[in-house]
mmCIF file of C-alpha atoms in Angstrom:
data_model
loop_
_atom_site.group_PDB
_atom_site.id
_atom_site.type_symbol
_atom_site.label_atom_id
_atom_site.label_comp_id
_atom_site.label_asym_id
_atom_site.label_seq_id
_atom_site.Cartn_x
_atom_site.Cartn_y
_atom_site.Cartn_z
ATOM 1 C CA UNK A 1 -126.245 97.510 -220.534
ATOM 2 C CA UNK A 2 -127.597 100.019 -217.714
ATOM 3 C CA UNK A 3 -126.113 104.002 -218.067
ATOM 4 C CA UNK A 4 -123.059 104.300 -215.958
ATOM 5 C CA UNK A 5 -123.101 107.268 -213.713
ATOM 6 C CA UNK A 6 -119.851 108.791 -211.834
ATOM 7 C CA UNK A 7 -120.218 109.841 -208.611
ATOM 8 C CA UNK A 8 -117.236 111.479 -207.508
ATOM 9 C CA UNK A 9 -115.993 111.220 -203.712
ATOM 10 C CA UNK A 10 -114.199 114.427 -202.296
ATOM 11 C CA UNK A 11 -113.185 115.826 -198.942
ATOM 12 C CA UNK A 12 -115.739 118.301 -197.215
ATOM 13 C CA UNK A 13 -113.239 120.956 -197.745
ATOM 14 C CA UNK A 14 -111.298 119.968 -201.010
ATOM 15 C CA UNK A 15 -109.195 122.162 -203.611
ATOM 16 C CA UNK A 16 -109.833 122.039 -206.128
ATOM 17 C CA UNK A 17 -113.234 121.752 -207.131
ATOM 18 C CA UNK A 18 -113.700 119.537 -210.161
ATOM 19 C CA UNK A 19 -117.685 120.285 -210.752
ATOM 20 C CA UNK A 20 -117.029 123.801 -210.914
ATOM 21 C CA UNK A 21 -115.241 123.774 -213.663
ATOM 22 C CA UNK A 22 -117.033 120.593 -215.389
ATOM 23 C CA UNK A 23 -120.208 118.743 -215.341
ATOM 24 C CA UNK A 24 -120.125 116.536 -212.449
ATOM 25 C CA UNK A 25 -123.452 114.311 -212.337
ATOM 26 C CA UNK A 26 -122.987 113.323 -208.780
ATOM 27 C CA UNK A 27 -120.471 113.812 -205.238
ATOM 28 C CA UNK A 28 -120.411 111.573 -202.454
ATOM 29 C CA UNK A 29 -118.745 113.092 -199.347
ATOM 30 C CA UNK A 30 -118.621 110.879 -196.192
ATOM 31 C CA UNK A 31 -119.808 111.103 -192.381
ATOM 32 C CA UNK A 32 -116.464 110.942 -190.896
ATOM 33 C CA UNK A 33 -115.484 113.744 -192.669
ATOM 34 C CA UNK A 34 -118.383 115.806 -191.843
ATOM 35 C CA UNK A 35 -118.374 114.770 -188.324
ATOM 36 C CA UNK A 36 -114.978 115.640 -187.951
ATOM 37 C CA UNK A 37 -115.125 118.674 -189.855
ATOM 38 C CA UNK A 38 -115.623 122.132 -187.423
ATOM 39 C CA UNK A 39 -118.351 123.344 -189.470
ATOM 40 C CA UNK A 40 -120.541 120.656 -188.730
ATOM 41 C CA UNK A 41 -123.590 122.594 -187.263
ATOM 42 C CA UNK A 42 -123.356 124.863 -190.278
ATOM 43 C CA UNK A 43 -123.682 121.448 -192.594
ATOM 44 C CA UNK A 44 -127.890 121.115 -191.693
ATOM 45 C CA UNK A 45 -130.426 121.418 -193.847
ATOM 46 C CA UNK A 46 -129.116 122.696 -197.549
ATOM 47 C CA UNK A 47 -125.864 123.750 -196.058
ATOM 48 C CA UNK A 48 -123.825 120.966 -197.330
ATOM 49 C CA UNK A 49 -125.011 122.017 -201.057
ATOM 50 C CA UNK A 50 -123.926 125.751 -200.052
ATOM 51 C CA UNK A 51 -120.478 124.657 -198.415
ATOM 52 C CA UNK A 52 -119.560 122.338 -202.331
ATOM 53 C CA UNK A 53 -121.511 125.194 -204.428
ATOM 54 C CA UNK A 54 -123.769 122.363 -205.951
ATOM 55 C CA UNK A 55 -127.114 122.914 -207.036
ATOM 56 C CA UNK A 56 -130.019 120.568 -207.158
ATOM 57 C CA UNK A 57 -128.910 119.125 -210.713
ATOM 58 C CA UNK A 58 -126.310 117.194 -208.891
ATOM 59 C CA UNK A 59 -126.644 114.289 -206.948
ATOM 60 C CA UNK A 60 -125.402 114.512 -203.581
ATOM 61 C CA UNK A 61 -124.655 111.402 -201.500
ATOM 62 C CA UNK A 62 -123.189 110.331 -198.256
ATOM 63 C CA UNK A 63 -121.371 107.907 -197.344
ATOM 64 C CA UNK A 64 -121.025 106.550 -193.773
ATOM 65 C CA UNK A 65 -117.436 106.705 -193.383
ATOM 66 C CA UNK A 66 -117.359 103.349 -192.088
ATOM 67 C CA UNK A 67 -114.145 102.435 -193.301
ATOM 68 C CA UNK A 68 -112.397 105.526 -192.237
ATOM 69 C CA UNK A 69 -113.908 104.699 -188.624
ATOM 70 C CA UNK A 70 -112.901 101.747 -188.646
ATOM 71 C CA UNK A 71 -109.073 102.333 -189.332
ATOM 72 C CA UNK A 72 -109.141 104.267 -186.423
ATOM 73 C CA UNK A 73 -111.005 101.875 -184.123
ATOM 74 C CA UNK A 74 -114.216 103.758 -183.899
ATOM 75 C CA UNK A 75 -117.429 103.208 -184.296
ATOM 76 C CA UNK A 76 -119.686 105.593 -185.317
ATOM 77 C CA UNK A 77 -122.929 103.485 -184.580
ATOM 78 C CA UNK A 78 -126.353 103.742 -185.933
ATOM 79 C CA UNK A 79 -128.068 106.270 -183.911
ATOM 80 C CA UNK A 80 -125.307 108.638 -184.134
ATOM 81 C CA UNK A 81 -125.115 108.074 -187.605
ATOM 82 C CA UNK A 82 -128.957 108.392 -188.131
ATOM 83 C CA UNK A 83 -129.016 111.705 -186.255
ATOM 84 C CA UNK A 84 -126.376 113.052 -188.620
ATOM 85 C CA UNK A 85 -128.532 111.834 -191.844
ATOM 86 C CA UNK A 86 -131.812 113.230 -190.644
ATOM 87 C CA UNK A 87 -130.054 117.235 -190.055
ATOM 88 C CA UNK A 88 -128.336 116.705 -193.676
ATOM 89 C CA UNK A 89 -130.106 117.255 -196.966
ATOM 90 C CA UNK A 90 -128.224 114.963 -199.403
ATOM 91 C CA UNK A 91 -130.191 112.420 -202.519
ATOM 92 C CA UNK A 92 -128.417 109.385 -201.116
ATOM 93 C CA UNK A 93 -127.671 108.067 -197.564
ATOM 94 C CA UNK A 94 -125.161 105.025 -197.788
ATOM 95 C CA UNK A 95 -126.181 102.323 -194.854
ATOM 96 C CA UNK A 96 -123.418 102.232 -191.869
ATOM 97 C CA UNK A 97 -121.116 99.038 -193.047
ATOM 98 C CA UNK A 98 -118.393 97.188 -191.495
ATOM 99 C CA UNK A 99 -115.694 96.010 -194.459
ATOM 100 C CA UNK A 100 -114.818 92.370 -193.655
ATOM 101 C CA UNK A 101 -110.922 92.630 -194.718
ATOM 102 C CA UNK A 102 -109.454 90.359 -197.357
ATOM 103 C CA UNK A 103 -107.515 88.886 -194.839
ATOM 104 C CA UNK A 104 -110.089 87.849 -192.124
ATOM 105 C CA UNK A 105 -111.145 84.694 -190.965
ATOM 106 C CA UNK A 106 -114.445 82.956 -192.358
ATOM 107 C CA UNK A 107 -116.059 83.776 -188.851
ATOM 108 C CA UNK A 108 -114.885 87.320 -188.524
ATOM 109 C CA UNK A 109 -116.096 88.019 -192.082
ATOM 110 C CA UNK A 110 -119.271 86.470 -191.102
ATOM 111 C CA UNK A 111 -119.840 88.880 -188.323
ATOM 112 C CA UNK A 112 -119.059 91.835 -190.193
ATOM 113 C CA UNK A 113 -121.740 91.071 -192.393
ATOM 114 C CA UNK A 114 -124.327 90.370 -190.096
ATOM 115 C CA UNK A 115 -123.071 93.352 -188.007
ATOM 116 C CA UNK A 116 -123.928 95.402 -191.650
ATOM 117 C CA UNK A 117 -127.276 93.679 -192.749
ATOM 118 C CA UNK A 118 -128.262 94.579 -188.969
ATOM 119 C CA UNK A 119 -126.990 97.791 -189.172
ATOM 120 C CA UNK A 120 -129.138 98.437 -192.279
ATOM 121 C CA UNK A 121 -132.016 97.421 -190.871
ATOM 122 C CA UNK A 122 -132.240 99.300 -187.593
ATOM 123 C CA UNK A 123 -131.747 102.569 -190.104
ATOM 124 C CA UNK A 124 -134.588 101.717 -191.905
ATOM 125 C CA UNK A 125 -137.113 101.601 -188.867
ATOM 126 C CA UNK A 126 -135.426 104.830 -187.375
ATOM 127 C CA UNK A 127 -135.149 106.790 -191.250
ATOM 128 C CA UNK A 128 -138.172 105.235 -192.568
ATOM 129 C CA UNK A 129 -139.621 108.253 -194.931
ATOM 130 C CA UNK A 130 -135.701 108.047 -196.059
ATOM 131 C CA UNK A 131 -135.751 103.929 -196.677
ATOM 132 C CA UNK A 132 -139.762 104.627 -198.108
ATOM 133 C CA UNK A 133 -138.192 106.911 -201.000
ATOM 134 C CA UNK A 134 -135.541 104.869 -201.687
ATOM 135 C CA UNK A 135 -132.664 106.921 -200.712
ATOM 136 C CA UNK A 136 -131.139 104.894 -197.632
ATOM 137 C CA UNK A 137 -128.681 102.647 -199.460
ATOM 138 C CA UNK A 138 -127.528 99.497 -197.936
ATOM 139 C CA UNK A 139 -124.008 98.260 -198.881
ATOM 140 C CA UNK A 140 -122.888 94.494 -200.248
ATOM 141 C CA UNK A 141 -119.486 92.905 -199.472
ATOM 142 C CA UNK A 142 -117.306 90.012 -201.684
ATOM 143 C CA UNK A 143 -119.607 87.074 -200.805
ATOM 144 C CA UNK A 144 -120.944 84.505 -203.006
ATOM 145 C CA UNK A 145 -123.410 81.403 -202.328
ATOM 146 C CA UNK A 146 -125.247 81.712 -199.302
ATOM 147 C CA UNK A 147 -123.538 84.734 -197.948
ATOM 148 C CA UNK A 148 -124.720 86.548 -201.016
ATOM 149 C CA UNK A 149 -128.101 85.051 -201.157
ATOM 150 C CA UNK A 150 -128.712 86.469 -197.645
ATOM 151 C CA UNK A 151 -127.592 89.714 -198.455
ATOM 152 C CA UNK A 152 -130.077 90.032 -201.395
ATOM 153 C CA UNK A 153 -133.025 88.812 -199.584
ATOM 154 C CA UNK A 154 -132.213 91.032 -196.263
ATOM 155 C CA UNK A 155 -131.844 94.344 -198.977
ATOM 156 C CA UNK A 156 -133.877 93.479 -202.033
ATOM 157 C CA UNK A 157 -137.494 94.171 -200.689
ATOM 158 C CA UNK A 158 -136.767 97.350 -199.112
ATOM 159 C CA UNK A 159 -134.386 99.232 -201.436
ATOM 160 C CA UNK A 160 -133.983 99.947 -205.289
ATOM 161 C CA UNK A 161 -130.362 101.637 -204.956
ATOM 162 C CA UNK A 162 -127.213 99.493 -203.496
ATOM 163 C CA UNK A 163 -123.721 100.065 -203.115
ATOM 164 C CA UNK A 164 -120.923 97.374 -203.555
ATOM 165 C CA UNK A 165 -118.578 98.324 -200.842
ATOM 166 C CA UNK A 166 -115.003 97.221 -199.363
ATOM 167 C CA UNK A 167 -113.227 96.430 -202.569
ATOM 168 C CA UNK A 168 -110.470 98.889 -202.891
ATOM 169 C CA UNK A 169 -108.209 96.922 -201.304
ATOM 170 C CA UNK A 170 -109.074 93.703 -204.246
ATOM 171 C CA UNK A 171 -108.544 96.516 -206.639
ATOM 172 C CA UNK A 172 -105.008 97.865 -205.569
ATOM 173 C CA UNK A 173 -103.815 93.391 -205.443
ATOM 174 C CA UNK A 174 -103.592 93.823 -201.491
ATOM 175 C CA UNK A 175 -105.815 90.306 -201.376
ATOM 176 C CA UNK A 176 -103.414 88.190 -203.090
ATOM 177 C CA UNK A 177 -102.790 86.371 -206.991
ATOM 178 C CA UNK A 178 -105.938 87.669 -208.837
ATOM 179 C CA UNK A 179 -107.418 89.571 -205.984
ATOM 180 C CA UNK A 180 -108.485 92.487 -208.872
ATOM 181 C CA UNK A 181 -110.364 90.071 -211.087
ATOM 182 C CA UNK A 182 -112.116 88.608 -207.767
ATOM 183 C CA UNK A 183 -113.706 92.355 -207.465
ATOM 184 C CA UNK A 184 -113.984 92.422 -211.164
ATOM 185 C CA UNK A 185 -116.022 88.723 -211.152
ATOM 186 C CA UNK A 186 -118.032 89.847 -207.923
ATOM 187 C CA UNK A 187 -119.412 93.274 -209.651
ATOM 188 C CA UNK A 188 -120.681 91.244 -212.523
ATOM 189 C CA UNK A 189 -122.581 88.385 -210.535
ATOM 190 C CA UNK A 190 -124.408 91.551 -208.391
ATOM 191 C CA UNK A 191 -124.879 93.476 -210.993
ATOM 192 C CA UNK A 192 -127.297 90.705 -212.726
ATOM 193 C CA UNK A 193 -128.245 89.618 -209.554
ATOM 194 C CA UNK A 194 -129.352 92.690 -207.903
ATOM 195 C CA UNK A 195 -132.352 94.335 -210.633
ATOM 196 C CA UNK A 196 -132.458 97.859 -209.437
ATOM 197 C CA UNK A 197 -129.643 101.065 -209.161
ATOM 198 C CA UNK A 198 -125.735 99.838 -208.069
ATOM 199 C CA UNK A 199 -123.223 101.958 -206.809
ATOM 200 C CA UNK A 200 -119.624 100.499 -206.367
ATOM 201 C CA UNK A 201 -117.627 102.401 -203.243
#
């Protein structure tokens, strides 16, 4: 079995601060809340790291917030989003997604996937030295058969670290009967399926 690694997600500005006080071997923060966050301009180069008083030791991620845009009927888009990654020093970049919802349509969830694997894609040609090292990390959703099988061909050559994304709400049973062991099942099938570095949002 591969070492399991915990990446904890926090606000920019949280209290308390649980890797102060304990060994914390990665944070993910996210773009919305950076974006959002007043300080943003003094968030470049290492001044994320200085703003969470993390050193090198610790990962640092980023997530793109898409959810959290989302709920709110944004959309952050790629360019925006790329801008953003290229001013902030972080170890991990997670790809701009769009969750398809437990709830939507075969078509809508379709979309929503395409809209992501595109999404992914355009990153990589505008953050290439960032997709070249590995650290731009595109995101899978609940799929299986085809849908999955296109996933992992439009990801696998081009990236060693992935993120399983949209699956809180199958975790807190807001899917339906069995809607936990559906994320549960779907984890397992990517994690033999995909052969490098997983990271489940």
């Amino acid at each position: 079995m591969k070492a399991f690694k915990l990446i904890l997600g926090t606000p920019v500005n949280a209290i308390p601060r649980p890797w102060l006080y304990m060994r914390v071997p990665g944070i993910m923060v996210n773009a919305f809340d950076l974006i959002q966050n007043g300080r943003y301009r003094d968030l470049r180069g290492n001044g994320l790291r200085k703003l969470l008083g993390v050193n090198d030791d610790v990962e640092l991620w980023i997530d793109s917030g898409g959810y959290q845009f989302l709920k709110r009927g944004l959309d952050p888009g790629v360019d925006k989003l790329a801008k953003l990654y290229r001013e902030i020093d972080a170890d991990y970049y997670v790809s701009l997604d769009y969750p398809p919802g437990p709830r939507d349509e075969p078509r809508l969830r379709a979309e929503k996937l395409a809209k992501t694997i595109r999404a992914f894609w355009r990153l990589r040609s505008i953050l290439r030295s960032l997709a070249e090292e590995g650290r731009l990390v595109p995101v899978f959703h609940m799929s299986a058969g085809p849908t999955l099988r296109l996933q992992l061909r439009a990801y696998e050559p081009y990236s060693v670290v992935a993120a399983a994304g949209g699956l809180v709400p199958y975790f807190m049973q807001l899917a339906g009967k069995k809607s936990r062991l559906k994320a549960v099942l779907f984890l397992a099938l990517l994690r033999k399926l995909w052969h490098g570095r997983l990271h489940a949002l």
